[in-house]
Structures are given as structure tokens and as C-alpha cells.
Amino acid sequence: MKSVVIVGTQWGDEGKGKIVDLLAPRANLIVRFQGGNNAGHTLVVGGEKTILHLVPSGVLHPEARCLIGNGVVVDPEVLTEEMDRLAAKGVDVGPGRIMLAERAHLILPYHQLLDGAREEQESGQKIGTTGRGIGPCYEDKASRVGLRAVDLLDEEELTKKFLALATAKNFLLTQYYGRAEFDARGYLPRLLDLAGRLGPHVVPGSPQIHQARERGDNILFEGAQGCFLDIDHGTYPYVTSSNPVAGSVCSGAGLGPKHLDEVIGIVKAYTTRVGGGPFPTELEDEIGDHLQRIGAEFGSTTGRKRRCGWLDGVVLAEAARLNSLTGLAVTKLDVLTGLDPLRVCTCYDLDGGRISHIPASLGTLARCRPVYEEWPGWTEDIQDARAWDDLPPAARNYLNRISELAGAPLALVSVGPGRESTIELSDPFA
Ligand code: GDP
Ligand code: IMO
Ligand code: MG
């Protein structure tokens, strides 16, 4: 019995979905523990692409049971739509397979309206959010006024809480943001309909995990976003509103830290970021365009172009410390084929001195210049590599350097979007 955590080590979109799908057959329970439908996790199986926003990425394996944990914020519209889309593909999305923790908070239409209003405010600080209402929903959770999945089970309570909260949100929308009022009464029948659909999926969350442990089951925890979008450890305020770091499994799923056996950090072989905020190794030149094009770097949720840059070893080393990484899965190595030399940032130059951490002050971070080392590239097509020895020596050297910078061993190397395009060096569940 093992519990394995998958986390993003950069700014999201590292390929977490692919790796979770790959490991899922070895686990009995797959659990999301934070974030919401700001996440877009891509699975490519038999050439067919599936993008998941809320349902855990193990769902394509018929044996896997999937739990959306209490730390996730859940838009009932998005979850039902996603389950419908999966059902249309023949995937079993019954209540026994897809479970929703009763303590998970609900994203309702006014959260999305407020997210949009705030982002478009002239005087405001534009974060470049996904516009899915994530921040406003976590605000309600912290303010102790939010609605939770458990409220879907009591029509009267749900109606009362929803209408009361909508009144307060409408005050903000109309009086502060100068927006149109949200028609809460008009939306209520739809909400009750969604409650009827999702009700059978609502379960006590953490007991599912403890029962699985008692049975001796393997559990796979699926992070969303990445370490530097973390509200505490990321490039605040250009972050999301949850904690994508591995420690958040404990609060967001409901289990103690001693029960987490392995933490696998997903590392894109270069760096991308979508939305605003600092990005020291960003390339605003033809190499950046090349990575964007060859890597097909468009956001899986919003379709926005992702900003691209070299691998940042400062980010990687800090992610290794913040998450206690026990292993790495390096993805999209194939995208680097043909680039020579490759550059890796090993520290920052700050006003003539060297630093190897990410300063909290955005002003200070803006003065940081990446210090690079160069590594020879390779030209061989590596998409069919399935073993370490299939990789050219230059690719192996580059991977070894990534492992050295993180101080964690390589577990997996991904050389294409498909499930099969993977080199497995060790099994985190072994
Ligand atoms: P996630 O949010 O971390 O799950 O990552 P996304 O799914 O948002 O973005 C990763 C993108 O890269 C998706 O389009 C994947 O299909 C794709 N991908 C994953 N691994 C590889 C890889 O090794 N090579 C290539 N070329 N594409 C990959
Ligand atoms: P996955 O799980 C990449 C970014 C947004 C924005 C910031 C805040 O697919 O890796 P939010 O809507 O969360 O309030 O937006 O966070 N962001 C992501 N970027 N991948 C994600 O998820 C992201 N989820 C949020 O672009 O900059
Ligand atoms: Mg993504």
C-alpha cells in the first residue's frame, strides 16, 4: 500500500494529467485535492485527446475510483458537463466511480461574474485568471459563507443560503463594479436540477481515503496548477487561490502527512506560464516562439498562448524543497529536439550578487537576471524512445542535470503526449 502525490513544479501545465493517467492503473483511488476547473489536464490515449478540468485523470481506467476532495472548488455546471462528455464516450461516471467530497465548496455563477468584473476593472491589477470564479469561491470559503457539496442534499437549505449569498454578491456586482445584477431566482431551478444530478455522488471525503488505506489500497493524489502558482509560495499576487504544494493533500483530501509515501514533481523540460506575472527565463524571441509552436503551448482551459522560456533551476530546486520531492517526471523532452545549445538557469544575478531563491518582492524579482549554463542539444527524433539507452547522450546529460538541480532522482521521462510515449525508470508504487 502506497500513497503517491503528483504535483506541478513550475507554473502549471507540466503534463500532470498524462502522468496521472499513466500511473492510475496501479492505484485504486485517484484524488484531486485543490484547485478547480481552472485546471486543464490532457490525456492522449490511442491518439484520442481528453481534457479534464475537475474529474481526476484516472477516470479512463475502468477500475479506478475517483474522488474530488474537500479542498477542490467545484462548479456544478462544469462537473455535470464533464461527466456527460465522458459518458458519451462510454466511460462509467456512476456515483460509485466519481465521488464528490461533501465538504468541497461550490462555484456558483456570481463567483464567475465577480472574477470577470475584477479582472476588467480599469484600476485593478489584472492577474490574467482563467475567469472560472476560483478566487471569489475560495474567498467565500475563507469568509465562512460558502456553499458546499453537502448543501446540494438539502433543497430548502440550499435555496435559502444561495439566495442570501446572491443578494450580497449582487450588491458588490452592481454597486461596486457597476455590473448587471445576477438573476438568482431565475437561476434557482437550474441549481436545484444540478443538485439532483450531483447529489448521489456526494460522499464523506476523507473516510473514503481512510477506508482505502485500511483495505491496503494504493492511492494517487493529483495536484492541479503548479508550485509557483501557490498562494503562499508563488509569485503573489500572480498566483491562484489555493495551495498546489504537496502538503496541501493533508488538508485538501483529509489525511496526515506521515501517510504520504512518494511525491513526484512533474517538470516540463523547459518552462511555460499562462496569464500575467514574473517569469525570469521567459524568451520573447524566436526560440520562445519555437517552443510555443513545437510544444503546442496553448492553455488547455482558456486556449490562451502560453509564454515560453528556458528551464529555471532556481524554480526547480525551490519546488523540490517545498514539496519534499522524492522523484521527478520530466515531460516534453521531445520538444527540445533540434535546439542547440540548450540553456538552463542555475541562479539569479541580483544587483551584481548571486541568489538561488525566488524573492517575495516583485520589484526585487524583476531585477533578477537568470544566470545560464549551456548544454549541447541533440537532433535525433526521440519520440519513439522507450528506454534510457534509446536516448542520445546529450538528452541523457540534460536529464541528469535536471535531476541534480532538483536533488531528486528521475522516475519518468515523457517524449510525446500519448500514454505510451514514456520512459519509465522507476515505479513510484513499487
Ligand atoms: P497539466 O495541466 O499539467 O495536466 O498539463 P496540460 O495538459 O495542460 O498541458 C500539457 C500538454 O502537453 C498537453 O497538451 C499534453 O498532451 C502535452 N504533453 C504531455 N506530455 C508531453 C510530452 O512528453 N511531449 C509532448 N510533445 N507533449 C506532451
Ligand atoms: P493546470 O492544473 C496553468 C493561472 C491562470 C492565472 C492564475 C490565476 O492545468 O496546470 P485562477 O483562475 O486560478 O484564479 O488564475 O493561475 N492558472 C493556471 N495556469 N495551469 C493551470 O492549471 C492553471 N490554473 C490557474 O492562468 O495566471
Ligand atoms: Mg493544464
Coordinates of N, CA, C and O in Angstrom, one line a residue, residues 80-192:
T80 N -21.1 18.4 -14.1 CA -22.1 17.6 -14.8 C -21.8 17.6 -16.3 O -21.9 16.5 -16.9
E81 N -21.3 18.7 -16.9 CA -21.0 18.7 -18.3 C -19.9 17.7 -18.6 O -19.9 17.0 -19.6
E82 N -18.8 17.7 -17.7 CA -17.7 16.9 -17.9 C -18.1 15.4 -17.8 O -17.6 14.6 -18.6
M83 N -19.0 15.1 -16.8 CA -19.4 13.7 -16.7 C -20.2 13.3 -17.9 O -20.1 12.2 -18.4
D84 N -21.0 14.2 -18.4 CA -21.8 13.9 -19.6 C -20.9 13.6 -20.8 O -21.2 12.7 -21.6
R85 N -19.9 14.4 -21.0 CA -19.0 14.2 -22.1 C -18.3 12.9 -22.0 O -18.1 12.2 -23.0
L86 N -17.9 12.5 -20.8 CA -17.2 11.2 -20.6 C -18.2 10.1 -20.8 O -17.9 9.1 -21.5
A87 N -19.4 10.2 -20.3 CA -20.5 9.2 -20.5 C -20.7 9.0 -22.0 O -20.9 7.8 -22.5
A88 N -20.7 10.1 -22.8 CA -20.9 10.0 -24.3 C -19.8 9.2 -24.9 O -20.0 8.6 -26.0
K89 N -18.6 9.1 -24.3 CA -17.5 8.3 -24.8 C -17.5 6.9 -24.3 O -16.6 6.1 -24.5
G90 N -18.6 6.6 -23.5 CA -18.7 5.2 -23.0 C -18.0 5.0 -21.6 O -17.8 3.9 -21.2
V91 N -17.6 6.1 -21.0 CA -16.9 6.0 -19.7 C -18.0 5.9 -18.6 O -18.9 6.7 -18.6
D92 N -17.8 5.0 -17.6 CA -18.7 4.9 -16.5 C -18.5 6.1 -15.5 O -17.4 6.2 -15.0
V93 N -19.5 6.9 -15.4 CA -19.4 8.1 -14.5 C -20.5 7.9 -13.4 O -20.9 8.9 -12.8
G94 N -20.8 6.7 -13.0 CA -21.8 6.5 -12.0 C -21.2 6.9 -10.6 O -20.0 7.2 -10.4
P95 N -22.2 7.1 -9.6 CA -21.8 7.5 -8.3 C -20.7 6.7 -7.6 O -19.9 7.2 -6.8
G96 N -20.6 5.4 -7.9 CA -19.6 4.5 -7.3 C -18.2 4.9 -7.8 O -17.2 4.6 -7.2
R97 N -18.1 5.5 -9.0 CA -16.8 5.8 -9.6 C -16.4 7.2 -9.4 O -15.2 7.5 -9.3
I98 N -17.3 8.1 -9.5 CA -16.9 9.5 -9.3 C -17.6 10.1 -8.1 O -18.8 10.2 -8.0
M99 N -16.8 10.4 -7.1 CA -17.3 10.8 -5.8 C -16.9 12.2 -5.6 O -15.8 12.7 -5.9
L100 N -17.8 13.0 -4.9 CA -17.6 14.4 -4.6 C -17.6 14.5 -3.1 O -18.6 14.2 -2.5
A101 N -16.5 15.0 -2.5 CA -16.5 15.1 -1.1 C -17.5 16.2 -0.6 O -17.6 17.3 -1.2
E102 N -18.2 15.8 0.5 CA -19.3 16.7 0.9 C -18.8 18.1 1.4 O -19.6 19.0 1.4
R103 N -17.5 18.2 1.8 CA -17.0 19.5 2.2 C -16.4 20.3 1.1 O -15.9 21.4 1.4
A104 N -16.5 19.9 -0.1 CA -15.9 20.7 -1.2 C -16.8 21.9 -1.4 O -18.1 21.8 -1.4
H105 N -16.2 23.0 -1.7 CA -17.0 24.3 -1.9 C -17.5 24.4 -3.3 O -16.9 23.9 -4.2
L106 N -18.6 25.1 -3.5 CA -19.3 25.2 -4.8 C -19.0 26.5 -5.5 O -19.1 27.6 -4.8
I107 N -18.6 26.5 -6.7 CA -18.5 27.7 -7.5 C -19.9 28.0 -8.1 O -20.4 27.1 -8.8
L108 N -20.4 29.1 -7.9 CA -21.7 29.5 -8.4 C -21.6 30.7 -9.4 O -20.5 31.3 -9.4
P109 N -22.6 30.9 -10.2 CA -22.4 31.9 -11.3 C -21.9 33.3 -10.8 O -21.1 33.9 -11.6
Y110 N -22.3 33.7 -9.6 CA -21.8 35.0 -9.2 C -20.3 35.0 -8.9 O -19.7 36.1 -9.0
H111 N -19.7 33.9 -8.6 CA -18.3 33.8 -8.5 C -17.6 34.2 -9.8 O -16.6 34.9 -9.8
Q112 N -18.1 33.6 -10.9 CA -17.5 33.8 -12.2 C -17.7 35.3 -12.6 O -16.8 35.9 -13.2
L113 N -18.9 35.8 -12.3 CA -19.2 37.2 -12.7 C -18.2 38.1 -11.9 O -17.7 39.1 -12.5
L114 N -18.0 37.8 -10.6 CA -17.1 38.7 -9.9 C -15.6 38.6 -10.3 O -14.9 39.6 -10.4
D115 N -15.2 37.4 -10.7 CA -13.9 37.1 -11.2 C -13.7 38.0 -12.5 O -12.7 38.7 -12.6
G116 N -14.7 38.0 -13.4 CA -14.6 38.7 -14.6 C -14.6 40.2 -14.3 O -13.8 41.0 -14.9
A117 N -15.5 40.7 -13.4 CA -15.6 42.1 -13.2 C -14.3 42.6 -12.6 O -13.8 43.7 -13.0
R118 N -13.7 41.9 -11.7 CA -12.4 42.3 -11.1 C -11.3 42.4 -12.1 O -10.5 43.3 -12.1
E119 N -11.2 41.4 -13.0 CA -10.2 41.4 -14.0 C -10.3 42.5 -15.0 O -9.3 43.0 -15.5
E120 N -11.6 43.0 -15.2 CA -11.8 44.0 -16.2 C -11.8 45.4 -15.6 O -11.9 46.4 -16.4
Q121 N -11.7 45.5 -14.3 CA -11.7 46.8 -13.7 C -10.5 47.6 -14.1 O -9.4 47.2 -14.0
E122 N -10.8 48.8 -14.5 CA -9.8 49.7 -15.1 C -8.6 49.9 -14.1 O -7.4 49.7 -14.5
S123 N -8.9 50.2 -12.8 CA -7.9 50.5 -11.9 C -7.3 49.3 -11.3 O -6.3 49.3 -10.5
G124 N -7.8 48.1 -11.5 CA -7.4 46.9 -10.8 C -6.2 46.3 -11.4 O -5.6 46.7 -12.4
Q125 N -5.7 45.3 -10.6 CA -4.5 44.6 -11.0 C -4.9 43.4 -11.8 O -5.6 42.5 -11.2
K126 N -4.6 43.3 -13.1 CA -5.1 42.2 -13.9 C -4.1 41.0 -13.7 O -3.0 41.1 -14.0
I127 N -4.7 39.9 -13.1 CA -3.9 38.7 -12.8 C -3.8 37.8 -14.1 O -2.9 37.1 -14.3
G128 N -4.8 37.9 -14.9 CA -4.9 37.0 -16.1 C -5.5 35.7 -15.6 O -5.0 34.6 -16.0
T129 N -6.5 35.7 -14.8 CA -7.1 34.5 -14.2 C -7.8 33.7 -15.4 O -8.0 34.2 -16.5
T130 N -8.2 32.5 -15.1 CA -8.9 31.7 -16.1 C -10.4 32.2 -16.1 O -11.2 31.7 -17.0
G131 N -10.8 33.1 -15.3 CA -12.2 33.6 -15.3 C -13.2 32.6 -14.8 O -14.4 32.7 -15.1
R132 N -12.8 31.6 -14.1 CA -13.7 30.5 -13.7 C -14.3 30.7 -12.3 O -15.0 29.8 -11.8
G133 N -14.0 31.8 -11.7 CA -14.6 32.1 -10.4 C -13.8 31.5 -9.2 O -14.4 31.4 -8.1
I134 N -12.6 31.0 -9.5 CA -11.8 30.3 -8.5 C -11.5 31.2 -7.2 O -11.9 30.8 -6.1
G135 N -11.0 32.4 -7.5 CA -10.6 33.3 -6.3 C -11.9 33.6 -5.5 O -11.9 33.4 -4.3
P136 N -12.9 34.1 -6.1 CA -14.1 34.5 -5.3 C -14.7 33.3 -4.6 O -15.2 33.5 -3.5
C137 N -14.6 32.1 -5.1 CA -15.1 31.0 -4.3 C -14.3 30.6 -3.1 O -14.8 30.4 -2.0
Y138 N -13.0 30.6 -3.3 CA -12.1 30.4 -2.1 C -12.2 31.6 -1.1 O -12.1 31.4 0.1
E139 N -12.5 32.8 -1.6 CA -12.8 33.9 -0.6 C -14.0 33.6 0.3 O -13.9 33.8 1.5
D140 N -15.0 33.1 -0.4 CA -16.2 32.7 0.4 C -15.9 31.6 1.4 O -16.4 31.6 2.5
K141 N -15.1 30.7 1.0 CA -14.7 29.6 1.9 C -14.0 30.1 3.1 O -14.3 29.8 4.3
A142 N -13.0 31.0 2.9 CA -12.3 31.6 4.0 C -13.1 32.5 4.8 O -12.9 32.7 6.0
S143 N -14.1 33.1 4.2 CA -15.0 34.0 5.0 C -16.1 33.3 5.7 O -17.0 33.9 6.3
R144 N -16.2 32.0 5.5 CA -17.1 31.1 6.2 C -18.6 31.3 5.8 O -19.5 31.2 6.6
V145 N -18.7 31.7 4.5 CA -20.1 31.9 4.0 C -20.4 31.0 2.8 O -21.5 31.0 2.3
G146 N -19.4 30.2 2.3 CA -19.6 29.5 1.1 C -20.6 28.3 1.2 O -21.0 27.8 2.3
L147 N -21.1 27.9 0.0 CA -22.0 26.7 -0.1 C -21.1 25.6 -0.4 O -20.1 25.7 -1.1
R148 N -21.4 24.4 0.2 CA -20.6 23.2 0.0 C -21.4 22.1 -0.7 O -22.7 22.2 -0.7
A149 N -20.7 21.1 -1.2 CA -21.4 20.0 -1.8 C -22.5 19.4 -1.0 O -23.6 19.0 -1.5
V150 N -22.3 19.4 0.3 CA -23.3 18.8 1.2 C -24.6 19.6 1.2 O -25.7 19.0 1.3
D151 N -24.5 20.9 0.8 CA -25.7 21.7 0.7 C -26.6 21.2 -0.5 O -27.8 21.6 -0.5
L152 N -26.0 20.5 -1.4 CA -26.8 20.1 -2.6 C -27.8 19.0 -2.1 O -28.8 18.7 -2.9
L153 N -27.6 18.5 -0.9 CA -28.5 17.4 -0.5 C -29.8 17.9 0.2 O -30.6 17.1 0.6
D154 N -29.8 19.2 0.5 CA -31.0 19.7 1.3 C -31.5 20.9 0.5 O -31.0 22.0 0.6
E155 N -32.6 20.7 -0.3 CA -33.1 21.7 -1.2 C -33.5 23.0 -0.5 O -33.2 24.1 -0.9
E156 N -34.1 22.8 0.7 CA -34.5 24.0 1.4 C -33.3 24.9 1.9 O -33.3 26.1 1.7
E157 N -32.4 24.2 2.5 CA -31.1 24.9 3.0 C -30.4 25.5 1.8 O -29.9 26.7 1.9
L158 N -30.3 24.8 0.7 CA -29.6 25.3 -0.5 C -30.2 26.5 -1.0 O -29.6 27.5 -1.3
T159 N -31.5 26.5 -1.1 CA -32.3 27.7 -1.6 C -32.0 28.9 -0.7 O -31.7 30.0 -1.2
K160 N -32.2 28.7 0.5 CA -32.0 29.8 1.5 C -30.6 30.4 1.4 O -30.5 31.6 1.3
K161 N -29.6 29.5 1.5 CA -28.2 30.0 1.5 C -27.9 30.7 0.2 O -27.2 31.7 0.2
F162 N -28.3 30.1 -0.9 CA -28.0 30.6 -2.2 C -28.6 32.0 -2.4 O -27.9 32.9 -2.9
L163 N -29.8 32.1 -2.1 CA -30.5 33.4 -2.3 C -29.9 34.5 -1.4 O -29.7 35.7 -1.9
A164 N -29.6 34.2 -0.2 CA -29.0 35.1 0.7 C -27.6 35.6 0.2 O -27.3 36.8 0.2
L165 N -26.8 34.6 -0.2 CA -25.5 35.0 -0.7 C -25.5 35.8 -2.0 O -24.8 36.7 -2.2
A166 N -26.5 35.4 -2.8 CA -26.6 36.1 -4.1 C -26.9 37.6 -3.9 O -26.5 38.5 -4.6
T167 N -27.7 37.9 -2.8 CA -28.1 39.2 -2.5 C -26.8 40.1 -2.2 O -26.6 41.2 -2.7
A168 N -25.9 39.5 -1.4 CA -24.7 40.2 -1.0 C -23.8 40.3 -2.3 O -23.2 41.4 -2.5
K169 N -23.7 39.3 -3.1 CA -22.9 39.4 -4.3 C -23.4 40.4 -5.3 O -22.7 41.1 -5.9
N170 N -24.8 40.5 -5.4 CA -25.4 41.5 -6.3 C -25.1 42.9 -5.8 O -24.9 43.8 -6.7
F171 N -25.0 43.1 -4.6 CA -24.6 44.4 -4.1 C -23.2 44.8 -4.6 O -23.0 45.9 -5.2
L172 N -22.3 43.9 -4.5 CA -20.9 44.1 -4.9 C -20.9 44.3 -6.5 O -20.3 45.2 -7.0
L173 N -21.6 43.4 -7.2 CA -21.6 43.5 -8.6 C -22.2 44.8 -9.1 O -21.6 45.4 -10.0
T174 N -23.3 45.2 -8.6 CA -24.0 46.4 -9.1 C -23.4 47.7 -8.6 O -23.1 48.6 -9.3
Q175 N -23.2 47.7 -7.2 CA -22.8 49.0 -6.6 C -21.3 49.3 -6.7 O -20.9 50.4 -6.8
Y176 N -20.5 48.2 -6.6 CA -19.1 48.5 -6.7 C -18.5 48.4 -8.1 O -17.8 49.2 -8.6
Y177 N -18.9 47.3 -8.8 CA -18.4 47.1 -10.1 C -19.2 47.7 -11.3 O -18.8 47.6 -12.4
G178 N -20.4 48.2 -10.9 CA -21.3 48.7 -12.0 C -21.7 47.7 -13.0 O -21.9 48.1 -14.2
R179 N -21.9 46.5 -12.6 CA -22.3 45.4 -13.4 C -23.8 45.2 -13.3 O -24.5 45.6 -12.4
A180 N -24.3 44.4 -14.3 CA -25.7 44.0 -14.2 C -25.9 43.0 -13.0 O -25.0 42.3 -12.6
E181 N -27.2 43.0 -12.5 CA -27.5 42.1 -11.4 C -27.6 40.6 -11.9 O -28.0 40.4 -13.0
F182 N -27.1 39.7 -11.0 CA -27.3 38.3 -11.4 C -28.7 37.9 -10.9 O -29.1 38.1 -9.8
D183 N -29.4 37.2 -11.8 CA -30.8 36.8 -11.6 C -30.8 35.5 -10.8 O -30.9 34.4 -11.4
A184 N -30.7 35.6 -9.5 CA -30.6 34.4 -8.7 C -31.9 33.6 -8.7 O -31.8 32.3 -8.8
R185 N -33.0 34.2 -8.6 CA -34.3 33.5 -8.6 C -34.5 32.7 -9.9 O -35.0 31.6 -10.0
G186 N -34.1 33.4 -11.0 CA -34.2 32.8 -12.3 C -33.3 31.6 -12.5 O -33.6 30.6 -13.2
Y187 N -32.1 31.6 -11.7 CA -31.1 30.5 -11.8 C -31.5 29.3 -10.9 O -31.1 28.2 -11.1
L188 N -32.3 29.6 -9.9 CA -32.5 28.6 -8.8 C -33.0 27.3 -9.4 O -32.5 26.2 -9.0
P189 N -34.0 27.2 -10.3 CA -34.4 25.9 -10.8 C -33.3 25.1 -11.4 O -33.2 23.9 -11.2
R190 N -32.4 25.8 -12.1 CA -31.2 25.1 -12.7 C -30.3 24.5 -11.6 O -29.9 23.4 -11.7
L191 N -30.1 25.3 -10.6 CA -29.3 24.9 -9.5 C -29.9 23.7 -8.8 O -29.2 22.7 -8.5
L192 N -31.2 23.7 -8.6 CA -31.9 22.5 -8.0 C -31.8 21.3 -8.8 O -31.6 20.2 -8.4

